[in-house]
Coordinates of C-alpha atoms in Angstrom, one line a residue:
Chain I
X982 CA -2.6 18.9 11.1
X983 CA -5.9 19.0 12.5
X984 CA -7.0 20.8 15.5
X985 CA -8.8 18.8 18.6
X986 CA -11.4 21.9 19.1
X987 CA -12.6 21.5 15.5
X988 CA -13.2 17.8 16.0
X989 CA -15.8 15.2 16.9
X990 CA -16.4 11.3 17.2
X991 CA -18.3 10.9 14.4
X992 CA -16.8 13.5 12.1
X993 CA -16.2 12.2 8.2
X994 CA -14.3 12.9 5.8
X995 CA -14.9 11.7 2.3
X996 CA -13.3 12.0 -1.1
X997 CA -13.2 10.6 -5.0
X998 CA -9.9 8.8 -5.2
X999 CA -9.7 7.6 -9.2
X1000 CA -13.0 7.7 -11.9
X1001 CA -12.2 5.1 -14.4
X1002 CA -9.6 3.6 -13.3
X1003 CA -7.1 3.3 -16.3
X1004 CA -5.0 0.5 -17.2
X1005 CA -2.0 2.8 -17.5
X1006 CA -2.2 4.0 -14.0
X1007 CA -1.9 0.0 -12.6
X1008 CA 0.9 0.6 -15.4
X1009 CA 2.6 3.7 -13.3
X1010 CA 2.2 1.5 -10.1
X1011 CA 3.6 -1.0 -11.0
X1012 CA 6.7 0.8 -12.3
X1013 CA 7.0 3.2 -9.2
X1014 CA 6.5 0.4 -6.6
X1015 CA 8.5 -2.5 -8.3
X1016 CA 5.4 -5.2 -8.3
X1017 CA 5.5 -6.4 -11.7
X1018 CA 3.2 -9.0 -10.9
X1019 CA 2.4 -10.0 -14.4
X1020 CA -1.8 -10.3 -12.9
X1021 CA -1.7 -6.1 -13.0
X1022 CA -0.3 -5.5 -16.0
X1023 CA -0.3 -8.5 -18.7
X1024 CA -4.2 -8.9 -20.0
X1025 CA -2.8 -12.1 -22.0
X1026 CA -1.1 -13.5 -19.2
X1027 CA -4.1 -13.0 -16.6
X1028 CA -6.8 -13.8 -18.8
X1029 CA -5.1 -16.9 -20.7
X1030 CA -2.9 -17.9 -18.1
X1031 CA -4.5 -17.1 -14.6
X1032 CA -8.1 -16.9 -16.0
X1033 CA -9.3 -13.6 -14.3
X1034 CA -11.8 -11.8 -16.3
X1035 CA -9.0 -8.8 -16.8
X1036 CA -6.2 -7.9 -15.0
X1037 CA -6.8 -5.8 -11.9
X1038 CA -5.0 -3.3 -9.7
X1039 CA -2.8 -4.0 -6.7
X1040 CA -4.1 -3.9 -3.4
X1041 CA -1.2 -1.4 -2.3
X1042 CA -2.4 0.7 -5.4
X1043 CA -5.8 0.8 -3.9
X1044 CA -4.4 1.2 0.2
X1045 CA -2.1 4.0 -1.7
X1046 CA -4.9 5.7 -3.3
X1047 CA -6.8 5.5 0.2
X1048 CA -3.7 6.6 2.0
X1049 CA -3.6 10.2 -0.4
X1050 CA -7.7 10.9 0.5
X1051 CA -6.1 10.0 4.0
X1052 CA -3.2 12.2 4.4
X1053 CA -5.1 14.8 2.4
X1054 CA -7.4 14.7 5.7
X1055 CA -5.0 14.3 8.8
X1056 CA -2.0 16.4 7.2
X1057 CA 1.5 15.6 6.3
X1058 CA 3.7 13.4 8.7
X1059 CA 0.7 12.9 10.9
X1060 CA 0.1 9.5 10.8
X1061 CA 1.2 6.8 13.3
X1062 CA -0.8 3.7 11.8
X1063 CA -2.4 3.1 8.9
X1064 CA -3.9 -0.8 8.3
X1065 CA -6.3 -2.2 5.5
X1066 CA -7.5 -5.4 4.6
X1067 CA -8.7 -5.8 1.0
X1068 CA -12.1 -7.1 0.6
X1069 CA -12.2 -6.9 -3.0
X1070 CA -10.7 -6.5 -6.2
X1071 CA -10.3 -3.3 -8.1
X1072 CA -10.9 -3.6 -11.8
X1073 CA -9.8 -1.0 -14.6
X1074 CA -12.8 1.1 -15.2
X1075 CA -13.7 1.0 -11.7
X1076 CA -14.8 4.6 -9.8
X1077 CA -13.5 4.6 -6.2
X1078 CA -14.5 6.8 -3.5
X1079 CA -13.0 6.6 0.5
X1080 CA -14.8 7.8 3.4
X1081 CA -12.8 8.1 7.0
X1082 CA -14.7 8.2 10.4
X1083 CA -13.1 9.9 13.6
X1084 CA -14.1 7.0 16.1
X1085 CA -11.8 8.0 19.0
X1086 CA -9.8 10.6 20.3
X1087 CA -7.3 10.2 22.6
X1088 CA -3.6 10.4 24.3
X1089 CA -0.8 8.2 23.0
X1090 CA 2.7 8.4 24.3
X1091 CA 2.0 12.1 25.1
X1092 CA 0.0 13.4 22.3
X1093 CA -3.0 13.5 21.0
X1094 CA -4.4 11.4 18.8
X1095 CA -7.7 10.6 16.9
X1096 CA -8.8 7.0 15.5
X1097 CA -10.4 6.6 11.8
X1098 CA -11.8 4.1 10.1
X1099 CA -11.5 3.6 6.6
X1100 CA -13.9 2.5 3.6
X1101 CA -13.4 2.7 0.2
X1102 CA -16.3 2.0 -2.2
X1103 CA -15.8 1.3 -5.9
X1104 CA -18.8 2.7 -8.5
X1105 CA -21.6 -0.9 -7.4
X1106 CA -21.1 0.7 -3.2
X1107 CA -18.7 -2.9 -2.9
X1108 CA -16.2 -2.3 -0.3
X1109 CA -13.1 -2.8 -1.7
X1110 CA -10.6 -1.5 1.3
X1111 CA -11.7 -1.3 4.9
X1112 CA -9.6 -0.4 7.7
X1113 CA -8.3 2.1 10.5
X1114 CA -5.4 4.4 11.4
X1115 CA -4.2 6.2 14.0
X1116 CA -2.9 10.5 13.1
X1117 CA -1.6 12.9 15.7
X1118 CA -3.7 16.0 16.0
X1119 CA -3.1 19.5 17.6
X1120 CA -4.7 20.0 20.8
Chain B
X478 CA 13.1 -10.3 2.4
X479 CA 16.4 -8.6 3.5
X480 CA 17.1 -5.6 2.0
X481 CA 20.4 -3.8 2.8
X482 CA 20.3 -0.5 1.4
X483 CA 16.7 1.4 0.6
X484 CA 17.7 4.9 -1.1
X485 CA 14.8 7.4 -0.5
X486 CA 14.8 9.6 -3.3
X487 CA 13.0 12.7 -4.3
X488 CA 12.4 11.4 -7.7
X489 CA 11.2 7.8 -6.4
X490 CA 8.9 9.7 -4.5
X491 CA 7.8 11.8 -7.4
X492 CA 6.7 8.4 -9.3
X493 CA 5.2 6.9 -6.5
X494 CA 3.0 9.6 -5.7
X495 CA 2.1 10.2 -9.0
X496 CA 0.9 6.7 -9.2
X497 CA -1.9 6.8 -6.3
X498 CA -2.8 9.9 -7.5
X499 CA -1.3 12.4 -4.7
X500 CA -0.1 15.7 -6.5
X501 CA 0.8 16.9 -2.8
X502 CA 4.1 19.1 -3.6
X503 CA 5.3 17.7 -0.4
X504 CA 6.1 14.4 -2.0
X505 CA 8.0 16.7 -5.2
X506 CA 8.2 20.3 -4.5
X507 CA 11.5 20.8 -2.5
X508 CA 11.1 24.0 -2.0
X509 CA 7.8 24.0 -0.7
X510 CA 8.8 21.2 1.4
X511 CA 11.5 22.8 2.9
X512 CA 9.6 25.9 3.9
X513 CA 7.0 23.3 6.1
X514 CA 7.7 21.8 9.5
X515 CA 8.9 18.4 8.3
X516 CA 11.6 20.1 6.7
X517 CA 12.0 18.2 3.4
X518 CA 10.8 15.7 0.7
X519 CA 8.5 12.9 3.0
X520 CA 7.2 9.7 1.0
X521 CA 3.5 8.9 1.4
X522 CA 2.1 6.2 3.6
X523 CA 2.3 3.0 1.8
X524 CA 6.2 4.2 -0.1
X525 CA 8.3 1.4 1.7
X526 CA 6.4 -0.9 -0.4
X527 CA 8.7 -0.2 -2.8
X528 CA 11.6 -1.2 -1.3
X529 CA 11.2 -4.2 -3.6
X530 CA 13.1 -1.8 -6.0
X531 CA 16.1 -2.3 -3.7
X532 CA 15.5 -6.7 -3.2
X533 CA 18.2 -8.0 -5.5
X534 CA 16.1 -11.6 -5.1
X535 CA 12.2 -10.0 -5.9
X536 CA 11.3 -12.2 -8.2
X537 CA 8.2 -9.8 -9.0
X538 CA 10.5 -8.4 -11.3
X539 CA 11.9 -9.6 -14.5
X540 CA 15.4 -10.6 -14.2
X541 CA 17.8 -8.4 -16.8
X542 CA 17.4 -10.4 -19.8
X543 CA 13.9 -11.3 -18.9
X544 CA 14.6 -15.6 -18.6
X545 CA 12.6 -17.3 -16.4
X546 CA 9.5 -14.6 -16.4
X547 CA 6.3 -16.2 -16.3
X548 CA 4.2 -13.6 -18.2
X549 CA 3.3 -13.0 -21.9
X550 CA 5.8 -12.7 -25.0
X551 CA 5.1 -14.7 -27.7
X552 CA 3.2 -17.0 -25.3
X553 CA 1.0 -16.4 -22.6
X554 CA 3.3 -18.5 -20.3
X555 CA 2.7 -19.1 -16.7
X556 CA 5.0 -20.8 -14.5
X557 CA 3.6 -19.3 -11.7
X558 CA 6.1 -17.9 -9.1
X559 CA 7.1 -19.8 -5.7
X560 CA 5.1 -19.0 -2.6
X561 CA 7.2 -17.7 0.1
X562 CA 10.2 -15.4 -1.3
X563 CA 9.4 -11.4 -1.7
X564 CA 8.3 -9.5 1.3
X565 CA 5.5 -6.8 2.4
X566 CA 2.3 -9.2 0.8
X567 CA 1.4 -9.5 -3.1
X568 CA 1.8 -12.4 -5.2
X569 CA 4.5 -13.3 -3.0
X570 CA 2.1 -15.2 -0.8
X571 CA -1.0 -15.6 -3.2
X572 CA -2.9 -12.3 -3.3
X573 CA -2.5 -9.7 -0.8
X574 CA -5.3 -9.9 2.3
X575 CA -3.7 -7.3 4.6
X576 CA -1.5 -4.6 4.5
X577 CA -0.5 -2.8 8.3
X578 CA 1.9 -0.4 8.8
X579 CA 2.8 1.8 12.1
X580 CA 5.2 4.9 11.9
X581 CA 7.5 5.1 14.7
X582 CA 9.8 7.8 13.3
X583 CA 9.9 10.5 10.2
X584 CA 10.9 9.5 7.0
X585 CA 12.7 11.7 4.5
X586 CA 14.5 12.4 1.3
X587 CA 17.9 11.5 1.6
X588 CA 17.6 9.2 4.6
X589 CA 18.7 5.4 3.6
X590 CA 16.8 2.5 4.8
X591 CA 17.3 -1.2 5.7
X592 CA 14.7 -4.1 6.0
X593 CA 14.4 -7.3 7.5
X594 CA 11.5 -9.3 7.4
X595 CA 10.0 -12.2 9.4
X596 CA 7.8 -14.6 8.9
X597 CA 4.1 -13.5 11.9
X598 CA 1.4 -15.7 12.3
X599 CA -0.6 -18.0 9.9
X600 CA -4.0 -19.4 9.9
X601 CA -6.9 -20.9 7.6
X602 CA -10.3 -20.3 7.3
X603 CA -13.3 -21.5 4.9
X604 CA -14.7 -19.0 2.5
X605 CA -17.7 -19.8 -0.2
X606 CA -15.8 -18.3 -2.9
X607 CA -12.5 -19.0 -2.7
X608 CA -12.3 -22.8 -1.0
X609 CA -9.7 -23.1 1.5
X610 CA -7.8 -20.2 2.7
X611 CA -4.4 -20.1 4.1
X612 CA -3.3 -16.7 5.7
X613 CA 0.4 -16.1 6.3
X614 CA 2.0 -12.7 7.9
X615 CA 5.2 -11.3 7.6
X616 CA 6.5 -8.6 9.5
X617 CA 8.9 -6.4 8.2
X618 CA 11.1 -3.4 9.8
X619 CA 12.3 -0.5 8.4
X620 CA 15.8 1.0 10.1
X621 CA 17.2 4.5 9.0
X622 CA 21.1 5.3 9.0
X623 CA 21.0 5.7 12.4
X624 CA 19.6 2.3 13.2
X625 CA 16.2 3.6 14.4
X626 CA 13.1 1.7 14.2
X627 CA 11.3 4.0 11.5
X628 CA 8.5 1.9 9.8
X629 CA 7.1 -1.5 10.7
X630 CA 5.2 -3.1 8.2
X631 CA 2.7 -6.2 8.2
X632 CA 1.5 -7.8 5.5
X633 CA -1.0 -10.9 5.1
X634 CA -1.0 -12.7 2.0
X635 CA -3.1 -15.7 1.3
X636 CA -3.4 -18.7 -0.7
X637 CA -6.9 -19.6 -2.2
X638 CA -8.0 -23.0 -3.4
X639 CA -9.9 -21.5 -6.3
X640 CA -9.9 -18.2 -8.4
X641 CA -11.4 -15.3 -6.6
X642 CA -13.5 -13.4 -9.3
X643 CA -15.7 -11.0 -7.6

C-alpha cells in the first residue's frame, strides 16, 4: 500500500500494459472471462458479418489490463473504486501504455484515501480508456 | 442477469489474470498469498466480470452443441444477438461505453458469490461517428455467503446507429 508521506497531488505513475497486442491474448480473455462475443474472436464473422476492419479487444480486456498497471501502483486489496469509460477501440497489434494521476487525497469513512485518474494511450497517443478510482493509502 | 452461485476459484483467477497480463503471485501463488495481509488468493479488479461463467442464460456463450450461435462455421453467419439479456455491459447492450465498479468488502478464494442486476438509467446523445446513441446502465451487486454487499458493478452499454470504426 502506499504511504501518504511519500505522496503528492500531482504524482504519476505510468506503465506499458501490452506491445502488440496479439490476437491470442483477446483469445485468453475471452476464455477466462466468458465473453465469447464472436466481434473478439471470429475475424470471418466481424469482418463478413459485422463489417469491422478486424476483430478487436474487449473493453474489460483493456479496463483489466489498466486495472494490473493500477493495482501494480496502489497495492493489493487497496482499491475502493475503479470506473472507465471506453473511448476507443483496441485493435490487435495495438501498443498500450496507462498513466495514473494522484488528484486528491483525502478521508473516506475513516481512512485515507487518494483519487487517480486514468489514461490509457494506444501506439497513435489515442485515448482508448479514461477514468478514475479511488485506493486506501497508509497514513 | 441473476446469477445464484459465483465460485471464486484459485484457478479461475489464475486464467483471468493471465489474460490482462498481471503475473502478481497474489492472484496464483497460495503460498505467497497466505503469508500477506489479505490472507489468501484475491481476484483483480475487473474478475466479477466473469461471473458470466456462472449465468446459465449468457447468451455470449455458445450453447453445448453450439445451435443457434451467430458466429463463423462454415458460414460467416450473423443473427446478431438480442439487446437486453446478459449483464455487467458488452454486446449485451451494443458495445460496452462504461464500466464502474466500487469495492465495499474483500474478495477471496473460496468465498462464493451471488448477483443480481438491475436495469440504472438511460439516455441518447448525437455523435458524428456513430449516428444516434442510446446509453443504457445496469447495476449489478455482488453478495458473498454471508449476504454482504461485496462488489457493485455499473456498466453502460450503448446502441449506435452506424458502425464505429475508429
Amino acid at each position: 500500500m502506499l504511504k501518504e508521506n511519500e505522496l503528492n497531488i500531482g504524482d504519476t505513475h505510468t506503465s506499458t500494459l501490452v506491445e502488440d497486442l496479439k490476437r491470442t491474448q483477446i483469445v485468453q480473455y475471452a476464455g477466462a472471462s466468458g465473453d465469447y462475443n464472436p466481434l473478439h474472436t471470429d475475424e470471418v464473422f466481424t469482418t463478413q458479418i459485422a463489417g469491422y476492419p478486424s476483430v478487436f479487444a474487449h473493453g474489460m480486456l483493456s479496463m483489466g489490463l489498466t486495472g494490473t498497471m493500477l493495482t501494480n501502483y496502489v497495492g493489493d486489496g487497496a482499491l475502493k473504486k475503479y470506473g472507465v469509460r471506453f473511448t476507443n477501440q483496441v485493435w490487435p497489434g495495438d501498443t498500450l501504455k496507462s498513466t495514473t494521476t494522484i488528484t486528491a487525497i483525502r478521508d473516506q469513512d475513516g481512512e485515507r484515501v487518494i483519487d487517480l485518474e486514468i489514461v490509457t494511450t494506444n501506439q497513435n497517443d489515442v485515448a482508448v480508456v479514461t477514468g478514475n478510482a479511488t485506493a486506501k493509502i497508509e497514513s | 442477469m441473476a446469477v445464484d452461485k459465483f465460485l471464486i476459484e484459485a484457478s479461475h483467477i489464475m486464467m483471468f489474470a493471465r489474460s490482462v497480463g498481471d503475473s502478481n503471485p497474489i492472484y496464483h501463488d497460495e503460498e505467497y498469498a497466505k503469508n500477506t495481509e489479505l490472507g489468501g488468493i484475491i481476484p483483480p479488479p475487473t474478475f466479477v466480470q466473469s461471473s458470466a461463467q456462472f449465468d446459465p442464460e449468457y447468451f455470449l456463450r455458445p450453447k453445448v452443441g453450439g445451435d443457434g450461435w451467430f458466429g463463423s462455421g462454415k458460414e460467416a453467419t450473423g443473427s446478431k444477438p438480442s439487446a437486453g439479456s446478459g449483464g455487467g455491459g458488452g454486446a449485451a447492450m451494443g458495445l460496452h461505453a462504461e464500466q464502474h465498479f466500487e469495492y465495499h468488502l474483500p474478495v477471496r478464494a473460496g468465498d462464493i458469490l451471488s448477483a443480481t442486476t438491475k436495469p440504472g438509467k438511460t439516455w441518447e446523445k448525437e455523435s458524428k461517428r456513430a449516428g444516434k446513441l442510446k446509453f443504457s446502465e445496469s447495476v449489478t451487486e455482488y453478495r458473498n455467503q454471508n449476504g454482504e454487499l461485496v462488489i457493485t458493478a455499473t456498466g453502460v452499454g450503448v446502441q449506435t446507429e452506424r458502425v464505429v470504426d475508429s
